Coordinates of C-alpha atoms in Angstrom, one line a residue:
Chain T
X1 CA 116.5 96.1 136.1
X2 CA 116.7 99.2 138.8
X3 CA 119.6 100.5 137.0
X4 CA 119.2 99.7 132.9
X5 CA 116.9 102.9 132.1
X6 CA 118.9 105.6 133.4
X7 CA 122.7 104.6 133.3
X8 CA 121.9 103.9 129.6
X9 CA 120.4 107.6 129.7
X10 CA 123.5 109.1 132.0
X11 CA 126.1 107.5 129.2
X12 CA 124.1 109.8 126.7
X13 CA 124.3 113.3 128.8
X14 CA 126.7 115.5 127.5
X15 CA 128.2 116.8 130.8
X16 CA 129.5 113.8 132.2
X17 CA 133.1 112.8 132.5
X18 CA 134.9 113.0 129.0
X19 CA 138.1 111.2 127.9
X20 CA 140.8 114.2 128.5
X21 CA 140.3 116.2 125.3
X22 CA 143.2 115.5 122.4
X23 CA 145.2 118.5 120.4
X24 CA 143.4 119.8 117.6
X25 CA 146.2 118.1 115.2
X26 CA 145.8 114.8 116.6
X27 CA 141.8 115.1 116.6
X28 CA 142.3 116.1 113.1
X29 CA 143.8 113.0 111.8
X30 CA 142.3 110.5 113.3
X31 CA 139.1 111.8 112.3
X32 CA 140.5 112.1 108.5
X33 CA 138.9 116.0 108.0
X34 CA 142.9 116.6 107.2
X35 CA 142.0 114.9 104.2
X36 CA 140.1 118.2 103.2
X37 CA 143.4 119.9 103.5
X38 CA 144.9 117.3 101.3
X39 CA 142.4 117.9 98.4
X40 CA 142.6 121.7 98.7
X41 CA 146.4 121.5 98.6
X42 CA 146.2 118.6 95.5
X43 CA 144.0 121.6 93.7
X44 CA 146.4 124.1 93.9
X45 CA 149.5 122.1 93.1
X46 CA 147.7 120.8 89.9
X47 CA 146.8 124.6 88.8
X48 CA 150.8 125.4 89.6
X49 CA 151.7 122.0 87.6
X50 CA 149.4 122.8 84.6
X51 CA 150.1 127.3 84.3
X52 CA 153.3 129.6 83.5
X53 CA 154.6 128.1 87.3
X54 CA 155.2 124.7 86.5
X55 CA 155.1 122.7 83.7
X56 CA 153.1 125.7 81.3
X57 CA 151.2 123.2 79.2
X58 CA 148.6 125.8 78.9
X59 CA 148.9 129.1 77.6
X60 CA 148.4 132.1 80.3
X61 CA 146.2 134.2 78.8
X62 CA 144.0 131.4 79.0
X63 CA 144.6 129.8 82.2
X64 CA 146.9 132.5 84.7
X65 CA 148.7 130.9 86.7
X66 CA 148.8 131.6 90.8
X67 CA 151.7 134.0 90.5
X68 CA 149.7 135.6 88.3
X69 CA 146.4 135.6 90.4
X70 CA 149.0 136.7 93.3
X71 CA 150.3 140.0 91.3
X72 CA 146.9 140.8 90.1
X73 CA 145.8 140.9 94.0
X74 CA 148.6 143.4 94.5
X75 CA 148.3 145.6 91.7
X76 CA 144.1 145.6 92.3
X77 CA 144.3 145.6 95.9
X78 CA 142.5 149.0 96.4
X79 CA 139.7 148.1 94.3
X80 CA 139.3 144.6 95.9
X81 CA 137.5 145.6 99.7
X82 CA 134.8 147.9 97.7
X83 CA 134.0 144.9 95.3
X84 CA 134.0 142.5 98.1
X85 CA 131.8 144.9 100.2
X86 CA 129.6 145.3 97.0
X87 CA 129.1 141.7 96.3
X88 CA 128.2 140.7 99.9
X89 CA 125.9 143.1 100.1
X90 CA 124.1 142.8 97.6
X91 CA 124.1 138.6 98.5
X92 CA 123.3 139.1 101.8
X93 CA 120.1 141.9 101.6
X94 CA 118.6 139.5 98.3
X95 CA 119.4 136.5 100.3
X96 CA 117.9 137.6 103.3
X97 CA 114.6 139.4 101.4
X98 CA 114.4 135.9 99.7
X99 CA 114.6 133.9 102.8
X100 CA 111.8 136.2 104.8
X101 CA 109.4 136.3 102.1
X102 CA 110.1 132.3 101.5
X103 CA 109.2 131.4 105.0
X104 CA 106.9 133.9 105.4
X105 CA 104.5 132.7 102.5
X106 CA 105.7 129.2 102.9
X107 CA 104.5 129.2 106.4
X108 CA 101.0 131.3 105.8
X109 CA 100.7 128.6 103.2
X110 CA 100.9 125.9 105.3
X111 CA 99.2 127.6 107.7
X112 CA 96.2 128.0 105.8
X113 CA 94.7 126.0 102.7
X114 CA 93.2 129.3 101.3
X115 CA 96.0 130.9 100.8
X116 CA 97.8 127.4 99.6
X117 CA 94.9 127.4 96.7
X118 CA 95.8 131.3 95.9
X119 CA 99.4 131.1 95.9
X120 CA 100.5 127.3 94.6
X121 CA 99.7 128.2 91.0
X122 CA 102.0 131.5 91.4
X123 CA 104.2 129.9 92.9
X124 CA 104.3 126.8 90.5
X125 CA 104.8 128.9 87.3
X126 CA 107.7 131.3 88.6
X127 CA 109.6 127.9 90.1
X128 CA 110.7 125.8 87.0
X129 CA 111.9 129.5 85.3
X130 CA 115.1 130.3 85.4
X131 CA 115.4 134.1 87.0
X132 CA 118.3 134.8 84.9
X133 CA 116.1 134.8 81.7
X134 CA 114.3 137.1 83.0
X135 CA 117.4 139.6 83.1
X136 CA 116.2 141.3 80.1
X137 CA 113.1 142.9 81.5
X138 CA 114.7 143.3 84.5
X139 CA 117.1 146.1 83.0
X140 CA 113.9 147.5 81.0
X141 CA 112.1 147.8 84.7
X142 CA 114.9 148.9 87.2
X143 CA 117.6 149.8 84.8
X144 CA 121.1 149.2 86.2
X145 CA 120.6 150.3 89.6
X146 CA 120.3 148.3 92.7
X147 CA 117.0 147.5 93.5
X148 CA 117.1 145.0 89.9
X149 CA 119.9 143.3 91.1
X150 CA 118.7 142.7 94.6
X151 CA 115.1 141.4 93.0
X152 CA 116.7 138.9 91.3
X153 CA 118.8 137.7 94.1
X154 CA 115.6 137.8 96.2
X155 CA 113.4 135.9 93.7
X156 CA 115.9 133.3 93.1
X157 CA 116.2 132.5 96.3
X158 CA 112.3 132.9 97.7
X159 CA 111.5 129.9 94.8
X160 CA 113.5 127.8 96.6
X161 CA 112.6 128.4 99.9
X162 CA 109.0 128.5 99.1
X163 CA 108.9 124.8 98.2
X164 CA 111.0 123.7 100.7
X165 CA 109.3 125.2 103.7
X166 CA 105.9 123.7 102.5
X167 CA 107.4 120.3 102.0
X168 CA 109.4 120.9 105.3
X169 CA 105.7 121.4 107.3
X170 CA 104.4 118.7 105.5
X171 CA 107.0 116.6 106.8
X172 CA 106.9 116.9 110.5
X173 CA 105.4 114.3 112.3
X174 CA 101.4 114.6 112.9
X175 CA 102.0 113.4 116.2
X176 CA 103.6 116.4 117.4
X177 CA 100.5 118.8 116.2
X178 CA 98.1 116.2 117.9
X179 CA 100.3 116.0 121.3
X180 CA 100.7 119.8 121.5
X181 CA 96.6 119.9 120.6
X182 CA 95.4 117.7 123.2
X183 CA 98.0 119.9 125.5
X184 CA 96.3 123.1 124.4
X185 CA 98.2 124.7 122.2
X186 CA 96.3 127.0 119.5
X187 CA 96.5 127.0 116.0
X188 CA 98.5 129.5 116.2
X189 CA 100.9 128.5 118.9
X190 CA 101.1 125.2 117.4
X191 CA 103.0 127.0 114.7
X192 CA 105.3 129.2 116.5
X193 CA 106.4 126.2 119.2
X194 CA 105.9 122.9 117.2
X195 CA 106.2 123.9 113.4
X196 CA 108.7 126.4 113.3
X197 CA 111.6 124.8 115.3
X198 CA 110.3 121.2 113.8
X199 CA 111.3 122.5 109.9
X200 CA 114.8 123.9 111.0
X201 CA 116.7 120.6 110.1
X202 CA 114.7 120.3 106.9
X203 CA 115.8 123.8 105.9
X204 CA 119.4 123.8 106.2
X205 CA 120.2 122.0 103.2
X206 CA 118.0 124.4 100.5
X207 CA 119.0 127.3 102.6
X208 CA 123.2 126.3 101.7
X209 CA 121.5 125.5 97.6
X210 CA 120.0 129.0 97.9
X211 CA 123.7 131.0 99.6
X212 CA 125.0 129.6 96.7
X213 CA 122.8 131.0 94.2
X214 CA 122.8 133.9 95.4
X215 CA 126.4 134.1 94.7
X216 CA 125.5 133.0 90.9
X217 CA 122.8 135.5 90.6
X218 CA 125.0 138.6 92.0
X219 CA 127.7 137.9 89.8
X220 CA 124.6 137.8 86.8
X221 CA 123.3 140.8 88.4
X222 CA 126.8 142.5 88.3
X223 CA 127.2 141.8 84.5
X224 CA 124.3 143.5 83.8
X225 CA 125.8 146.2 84.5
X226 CA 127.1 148.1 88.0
X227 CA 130.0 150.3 89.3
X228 CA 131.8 147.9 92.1
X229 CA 131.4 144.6 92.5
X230 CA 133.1 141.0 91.7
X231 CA 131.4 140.5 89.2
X232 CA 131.2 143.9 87.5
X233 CA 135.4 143.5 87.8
X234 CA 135.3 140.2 85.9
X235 CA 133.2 142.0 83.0
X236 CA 136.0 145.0 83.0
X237 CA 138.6 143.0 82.9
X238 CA 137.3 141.0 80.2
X239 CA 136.8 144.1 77.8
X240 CA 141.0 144.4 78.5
X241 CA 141.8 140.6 78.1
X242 CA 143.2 140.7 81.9
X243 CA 142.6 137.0 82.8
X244 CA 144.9 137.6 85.8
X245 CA 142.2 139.5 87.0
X246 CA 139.2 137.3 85.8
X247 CA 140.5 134.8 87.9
X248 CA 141.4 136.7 90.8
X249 CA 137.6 137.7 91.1
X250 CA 136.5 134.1 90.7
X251 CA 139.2 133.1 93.5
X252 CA 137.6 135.8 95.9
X253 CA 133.6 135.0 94.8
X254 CA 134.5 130.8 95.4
X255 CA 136.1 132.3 98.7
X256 CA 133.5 134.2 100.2
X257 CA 130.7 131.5 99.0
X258 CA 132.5 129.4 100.8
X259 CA 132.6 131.3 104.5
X260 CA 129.2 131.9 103.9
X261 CA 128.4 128.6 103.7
X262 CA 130.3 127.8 106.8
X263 CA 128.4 130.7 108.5
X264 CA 125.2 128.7 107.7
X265 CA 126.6 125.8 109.0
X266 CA 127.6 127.1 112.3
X267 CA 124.0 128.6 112.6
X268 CA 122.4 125.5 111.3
X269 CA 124.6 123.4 114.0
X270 CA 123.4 125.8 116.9
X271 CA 119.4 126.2 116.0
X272 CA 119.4 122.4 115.6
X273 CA 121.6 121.3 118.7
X274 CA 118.3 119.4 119.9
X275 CA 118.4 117.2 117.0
X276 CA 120.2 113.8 116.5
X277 CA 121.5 114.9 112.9
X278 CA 124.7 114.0 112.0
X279 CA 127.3 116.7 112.5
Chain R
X1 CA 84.6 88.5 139.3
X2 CA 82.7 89.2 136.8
X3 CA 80.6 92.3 137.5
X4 CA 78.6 95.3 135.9
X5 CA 79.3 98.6 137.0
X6 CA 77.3 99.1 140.7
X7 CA 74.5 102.0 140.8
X8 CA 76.6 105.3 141.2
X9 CA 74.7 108.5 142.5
X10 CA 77.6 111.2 141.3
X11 CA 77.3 112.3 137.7
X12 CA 80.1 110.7 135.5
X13 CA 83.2 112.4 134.0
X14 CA 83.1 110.9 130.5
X15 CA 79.9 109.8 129.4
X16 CA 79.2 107.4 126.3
X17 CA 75.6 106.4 124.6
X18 CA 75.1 104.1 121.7
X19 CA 78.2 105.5 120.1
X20 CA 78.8 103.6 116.9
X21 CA 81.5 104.5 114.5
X22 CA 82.3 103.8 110.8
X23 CA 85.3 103.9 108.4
X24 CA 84.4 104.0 104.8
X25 CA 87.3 101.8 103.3
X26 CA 87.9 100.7 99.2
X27 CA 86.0 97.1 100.5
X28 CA 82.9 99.4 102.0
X29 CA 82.2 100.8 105.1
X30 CA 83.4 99.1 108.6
X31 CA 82.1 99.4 111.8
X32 CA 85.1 100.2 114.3
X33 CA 82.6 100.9 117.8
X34 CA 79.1 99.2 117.5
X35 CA 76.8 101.0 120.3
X36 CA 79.0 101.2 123.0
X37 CA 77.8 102.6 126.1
X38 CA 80.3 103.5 128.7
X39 CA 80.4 105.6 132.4
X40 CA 83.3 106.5 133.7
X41 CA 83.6 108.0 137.1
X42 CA 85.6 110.4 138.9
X43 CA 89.4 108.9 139.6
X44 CA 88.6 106.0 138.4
X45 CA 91.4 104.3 136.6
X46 CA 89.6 102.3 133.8
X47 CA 92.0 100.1 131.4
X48 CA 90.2 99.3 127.9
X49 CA 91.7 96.2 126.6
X50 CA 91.0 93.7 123.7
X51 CA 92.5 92.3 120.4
X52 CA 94.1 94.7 118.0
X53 CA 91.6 96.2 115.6
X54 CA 88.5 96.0 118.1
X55 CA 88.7 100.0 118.0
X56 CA 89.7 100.9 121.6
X57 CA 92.1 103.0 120.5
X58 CA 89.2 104.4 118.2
X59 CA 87.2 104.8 121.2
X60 CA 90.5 106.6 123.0
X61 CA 90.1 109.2 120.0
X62 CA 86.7 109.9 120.8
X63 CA 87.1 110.7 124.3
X64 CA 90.1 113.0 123.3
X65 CA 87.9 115.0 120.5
X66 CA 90.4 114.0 117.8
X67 CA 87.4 111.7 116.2
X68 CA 83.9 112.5 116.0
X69 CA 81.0 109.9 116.1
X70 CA 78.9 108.6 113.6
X71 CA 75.9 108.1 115.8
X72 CA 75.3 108.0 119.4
X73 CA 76.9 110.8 122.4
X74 CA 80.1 111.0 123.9
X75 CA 80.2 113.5 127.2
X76 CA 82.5 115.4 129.4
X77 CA 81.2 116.4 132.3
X78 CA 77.7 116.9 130.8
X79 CA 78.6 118.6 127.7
X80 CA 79.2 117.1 124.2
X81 CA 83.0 116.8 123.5
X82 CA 84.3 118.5 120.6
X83 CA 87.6 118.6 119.9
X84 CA 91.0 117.5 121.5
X85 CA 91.5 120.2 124.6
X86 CA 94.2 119.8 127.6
X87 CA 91.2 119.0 130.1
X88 CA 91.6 115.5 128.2
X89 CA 95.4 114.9 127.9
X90 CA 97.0 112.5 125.8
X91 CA 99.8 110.5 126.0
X92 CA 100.3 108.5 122.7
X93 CA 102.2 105.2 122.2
X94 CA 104.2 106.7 119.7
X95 CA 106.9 109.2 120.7
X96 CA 105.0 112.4 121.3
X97 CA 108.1 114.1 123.3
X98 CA 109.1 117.6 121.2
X99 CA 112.4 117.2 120.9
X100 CA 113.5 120.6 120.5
X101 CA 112.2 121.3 124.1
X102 CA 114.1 120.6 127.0
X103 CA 113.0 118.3 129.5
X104 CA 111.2 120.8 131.5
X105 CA 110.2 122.8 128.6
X106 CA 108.3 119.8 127.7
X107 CA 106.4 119.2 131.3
X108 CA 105.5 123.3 131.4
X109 CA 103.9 123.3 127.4
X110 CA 100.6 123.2 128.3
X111 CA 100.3 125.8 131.4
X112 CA 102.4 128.2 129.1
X113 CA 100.3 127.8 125.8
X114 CA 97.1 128.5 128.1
X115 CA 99.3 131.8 129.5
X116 CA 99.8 130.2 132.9
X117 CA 101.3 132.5 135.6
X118 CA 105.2 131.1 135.5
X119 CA 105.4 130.4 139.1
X120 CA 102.3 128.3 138.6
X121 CA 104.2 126.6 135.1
X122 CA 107.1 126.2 137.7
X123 CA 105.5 124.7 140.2
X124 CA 104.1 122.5 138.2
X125 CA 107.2 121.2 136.5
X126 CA 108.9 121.1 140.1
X127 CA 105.9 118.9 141.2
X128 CA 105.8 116.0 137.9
X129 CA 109.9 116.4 137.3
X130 CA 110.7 114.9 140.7
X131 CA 107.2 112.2 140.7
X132 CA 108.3 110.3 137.7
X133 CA 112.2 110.4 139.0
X134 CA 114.0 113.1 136.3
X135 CA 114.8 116.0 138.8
X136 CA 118.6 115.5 137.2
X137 CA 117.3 115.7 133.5
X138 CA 115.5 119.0 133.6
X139 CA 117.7 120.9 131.3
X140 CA 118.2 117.6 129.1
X141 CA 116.9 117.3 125.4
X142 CA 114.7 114.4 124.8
X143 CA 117.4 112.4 122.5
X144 CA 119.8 112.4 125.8
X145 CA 116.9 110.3 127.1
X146 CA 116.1 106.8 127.0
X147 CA 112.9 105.3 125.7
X148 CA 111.6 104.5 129.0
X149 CA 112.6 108.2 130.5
X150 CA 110.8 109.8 127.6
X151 CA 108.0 107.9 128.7
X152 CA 108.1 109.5 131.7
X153 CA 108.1 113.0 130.1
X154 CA 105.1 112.5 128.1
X155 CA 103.5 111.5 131.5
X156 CA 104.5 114.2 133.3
X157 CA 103.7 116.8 130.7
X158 CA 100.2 115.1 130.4
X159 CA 100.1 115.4 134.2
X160 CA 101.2 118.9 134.7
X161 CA 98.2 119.8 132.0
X162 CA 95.9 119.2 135.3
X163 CA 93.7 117.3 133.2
X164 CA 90.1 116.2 134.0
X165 CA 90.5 112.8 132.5
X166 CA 94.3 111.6 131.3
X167 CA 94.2 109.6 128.3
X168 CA 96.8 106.5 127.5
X169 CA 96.8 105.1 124.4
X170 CA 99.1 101.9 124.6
X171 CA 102.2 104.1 126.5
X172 CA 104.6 101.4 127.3
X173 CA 103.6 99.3 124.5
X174 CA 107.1 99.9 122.7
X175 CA 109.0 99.2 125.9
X176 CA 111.1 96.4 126.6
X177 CA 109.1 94.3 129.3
X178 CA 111.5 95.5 132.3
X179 CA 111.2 99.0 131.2
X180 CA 107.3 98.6 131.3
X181 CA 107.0 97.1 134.7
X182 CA 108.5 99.7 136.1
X183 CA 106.3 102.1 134.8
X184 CA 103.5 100.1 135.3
X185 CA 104.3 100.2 139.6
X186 CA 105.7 104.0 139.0
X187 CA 102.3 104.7 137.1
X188 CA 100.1 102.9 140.2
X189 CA 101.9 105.2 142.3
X190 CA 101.6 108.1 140.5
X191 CA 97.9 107.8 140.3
X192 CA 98.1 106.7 144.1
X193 CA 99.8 110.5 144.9
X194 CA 98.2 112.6 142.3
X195 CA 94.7 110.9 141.9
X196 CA 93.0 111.2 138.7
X197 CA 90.6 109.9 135.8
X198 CA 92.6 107.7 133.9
X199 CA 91.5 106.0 130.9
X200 CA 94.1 103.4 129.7
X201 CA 94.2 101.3 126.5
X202 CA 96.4 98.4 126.2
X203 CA 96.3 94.4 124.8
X204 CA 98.4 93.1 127.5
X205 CA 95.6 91.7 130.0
X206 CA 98.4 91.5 132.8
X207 CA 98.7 95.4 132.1
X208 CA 95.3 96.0 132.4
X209 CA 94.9 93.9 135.4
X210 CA 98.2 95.7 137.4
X211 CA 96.5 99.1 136.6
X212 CA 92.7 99.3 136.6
X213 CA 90.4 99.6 138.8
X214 CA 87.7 98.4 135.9
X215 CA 89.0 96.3 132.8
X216 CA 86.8 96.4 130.3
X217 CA 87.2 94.0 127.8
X218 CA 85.9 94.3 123.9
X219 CA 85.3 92.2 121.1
X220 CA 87.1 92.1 117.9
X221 CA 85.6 94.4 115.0
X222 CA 82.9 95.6 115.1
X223 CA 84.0 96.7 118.5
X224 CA 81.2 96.2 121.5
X225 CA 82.2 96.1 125.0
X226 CA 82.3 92.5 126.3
X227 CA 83.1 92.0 130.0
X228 CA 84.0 94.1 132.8
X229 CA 86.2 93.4 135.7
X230 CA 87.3 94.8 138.7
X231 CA 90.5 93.3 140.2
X232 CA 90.9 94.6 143.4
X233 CA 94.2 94.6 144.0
X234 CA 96.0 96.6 147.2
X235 CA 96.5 99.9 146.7
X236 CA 100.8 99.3 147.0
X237 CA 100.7 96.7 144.9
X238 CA 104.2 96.2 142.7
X239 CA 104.9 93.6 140.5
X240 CA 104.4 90.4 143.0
X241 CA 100.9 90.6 143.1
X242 CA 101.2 89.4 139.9
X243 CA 102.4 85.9 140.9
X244 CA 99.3 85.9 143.9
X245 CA 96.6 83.5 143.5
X246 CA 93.5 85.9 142.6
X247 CA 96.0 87.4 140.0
X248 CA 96.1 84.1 138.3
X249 CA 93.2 83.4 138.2
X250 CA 91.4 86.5 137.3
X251 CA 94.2 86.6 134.4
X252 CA 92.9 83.2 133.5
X253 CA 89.5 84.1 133.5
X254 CA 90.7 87.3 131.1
X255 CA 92.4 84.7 129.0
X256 CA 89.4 82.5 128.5
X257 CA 87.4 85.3 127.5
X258 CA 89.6 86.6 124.9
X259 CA 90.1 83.0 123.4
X260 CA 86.1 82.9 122.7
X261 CA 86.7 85.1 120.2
X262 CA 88.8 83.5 118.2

């Protein structure tokens, strides 16, 4: 009886004696996450199988091949880090505006019914419409500069975190806001200590959806009309047929969505160490 | 054993007149508390028990300002409560633990929301980490924790709030029974160390007996108070007393009362 509470507890802390920690490799497959390996390998040894490399069943000005994608890297390659640099910027100042103004009004939202009854209709009736139909008046409003491709990017992305950071507050458990009541906290500070870190876990997954629009939209934005970018190198290289190249941008776009999303991850992992999710 | 509260001189800590409460429900309107009056006095430890839905936990709510009466008073040292505030701490039977705050980030909450100097907050999480036995688990986030540990936690954190009266709404009422014991003697020594106004609602009538120094039993909806008991028991009492003679029998007498209702 003495001893059931807390050596149950102890078993749980994470700085007690671990089993002597196993290689990377062999960690790797006996959890199986060499598996995703395996399917990233499978994809490119299909694309070689299918394009002018292996078998050529299709033709390769409509599928390049990865020798293809290869030589187009090296005969682009001093165009590549300014389109990169472009891209991500433009990703990561929309994604960002998006994400502050999201949680911002989101939060003041939730934070007051007021502001709930002004906003929700607003709110409501931008949601359900796609931002990239509203293209057309962007380039009548900010031309092909920056500041229309970065308000699409930022709407696109503020919609979605919008909604989720009112549903995320509307999901934490009452008990919390009463406990931290009863304890003293203000309005106010029940936000900053009990809300805030409360709606982290809830967040993570529409904060990946929206990363990975904001990849979609730049690459709208960027057709449109620009002077570097991914994107804008997809639409010139479509005006000369160079498919080589078409691919190569959509390589480098799928890449760089990709560490983007891990970067979310990682932070996602960190902000909610307290949590019992599943990692 | 039976007794009424004797003539006290000092003013009470939580004061209750003719408070009656009501729910409006699809069926009509029910009557949780039916003119309940209730004086509770300095330190005293007071356990409300009686059969689910007879609205002490309703009358709990009160006390802590997080309901408000349809008719009658409910004080706090002389003035009217209302609204929750940390001079009437709460610890729920639910899992109120935040579980992105370490252990000690937990017990200091309420000195550092009211802007507490931080040797003070320290002291004060010095002080309740090492009475309810977690000195070890300070840095430790609540889902390292067991249930009963967490308990502990919301104690301590309702503690360290220096209330004027602590409030406990069925704590240990999702612990296994060996896990509650313990924090039922833990609890009597607590209150023994740090003395304190405790009002504590539970169903289990060994519970209330353990803990109070006043049990006061209620009747099923609409909720009145019944009986009142005082069992006496010595102040280092652990879990024996349980087995003694006058244990039994006041138990009994607990029993009996609770079956009239039936």
């Amino acid at each position: 009886m003495a001893y059931a509470d807390t050596s149950e507890a102890r078993g749980n802390m994470m700085h007690t004696v671990k089993p002597p920690k196993p290689s990377r490799l062999a960690a790797a497959i006996r959890s199986g996450s060499w598996l995703s390996l395996l399917s990233i390998a499978l994809y490119f040894a299909i694309w070689f199988a299918i394009t002018r490399d292996g078998l050529a069943l299709v033709r390769p000005i409509k599928f390049p091949s990865p020798a293809m994608v290869v030589d187009a890297a090296f005969r682009t390659a001093d165009l590549i880090p300014g389109d990169i640099l472009a891209t991500l910027l433009r990703v990561a100042i929309g994604f960002f505006s998006g994400l502050v103004l999201g949680l911002g009004l989101g939060l003041a939202m939730s934070y007051n019914r007021k502001i709930h009854y002004f906003f929700d209709p607003l709110v409501e009736s931008i949601r359900p419409v796609p931002v990239v139909a509203m293209i057309p008046f962007f380039l009548m409003w900010f031309g092909i500069g920056e500041i229309g491709k970065l308000v699409l990017i930022t709407l696109g992305v503020f919609a979605i975190v919008v909604v989720s950071t009112v549903e995320a507050v509307r999901n934490v458990p009452k008990i919390y806001g009463l406990a931290a009541q009863t304890l003293g906290a203000t309005k106010f500070q029940l936000f900053r200590t009990i809300i805030v870190p409360a709606i982290v876990p809830g967040l993570v997954g529409p904060l990946r959806v929206a990363a990975a629009l904001s990849f979609t939209l730049v690459v709208a934005a960027e057709f449109m009309g620009a002077n570097a970018g991914l994107g804008f190198r997809i639409l010139e290289a479509r005006r000369l047929f160079n498919t080589d190249v078409i691919m190569l941008g959509v390589v480098l776009i799928g890449i760089l969505a990709a560490v983007v999303d891990m970067l979310i991850r990682r932070a996602a992992a960190y902000l909610t160490r307290w949590s019992d999710r599943a990692t | 054993m039976t007794s009424t509260a004797s003539p006290q001189h000092r003013q009470p800590i939580i004061e209750v007149v003719d408070l009656t409460v009501t729910f409006p429900t699809p069926e009509g309107e029910v009557t949780a508390l039916d003119r309940v009056g209730l004086d509770i006095e300095e330190n005293e430890f007071v356990c409300i028990m009686g059969p689910s839905g007879c609205g002490k936990t309703t009358l709990l709510n009160l006390i802590a300002g997080i309901l408000k009466p349809s008719r009658g008073h409910i004080g706090h040292k002389g003035s009217p409560i209302t609204g929750p505030g940390p001079d009437r701490a709460v610890v729920f039977q639910a899992d109120a633990v935040f579980p992105w705050m370490s252990v000690e980030d937990n017990i200091g909450y309420s000195l550092k929301v009211r802007g507490r100097p931080r040797q003070e907050t320290e002291a004060a999480v010095d002080r309740y980490v090492s009475l309810v036995g977690l000195s070890d688990f300070r840095k430790a986030w609540p889902r390292q924790l067991s249930g009963g540990m967490k308990k502990r936690v919301d104690i301590a954190r309702a503690y360290a709030a220096d209330p004027d009266v602590l409030l406990m709404d069925e704590p240990f009422g999702a612990l296994d029974i060996m896990t509650k014991e313990r924090l039922q003697e833990e609890l009597v020594k607590l209150w023994q160390l740090s003395p304190r106004t405790v009002v504590f609602i539970t169903h289990d009538l060994e519970e209330a007996l353990f803990l109070g120094d006043r049990v006061i039993l209620m009747s099923p909806r609409p909720g009145r108070i019944a009986a009142e008991y005082r069992p006496n028991l010595p102040a280092d009492r652990d879990m024996s007393v349980k087995t003694s003679p006058e244990f039994v029998a006041l138990a009994k007498t607990l029993r009996d009362a609770l079956k009239t209702f039936h």
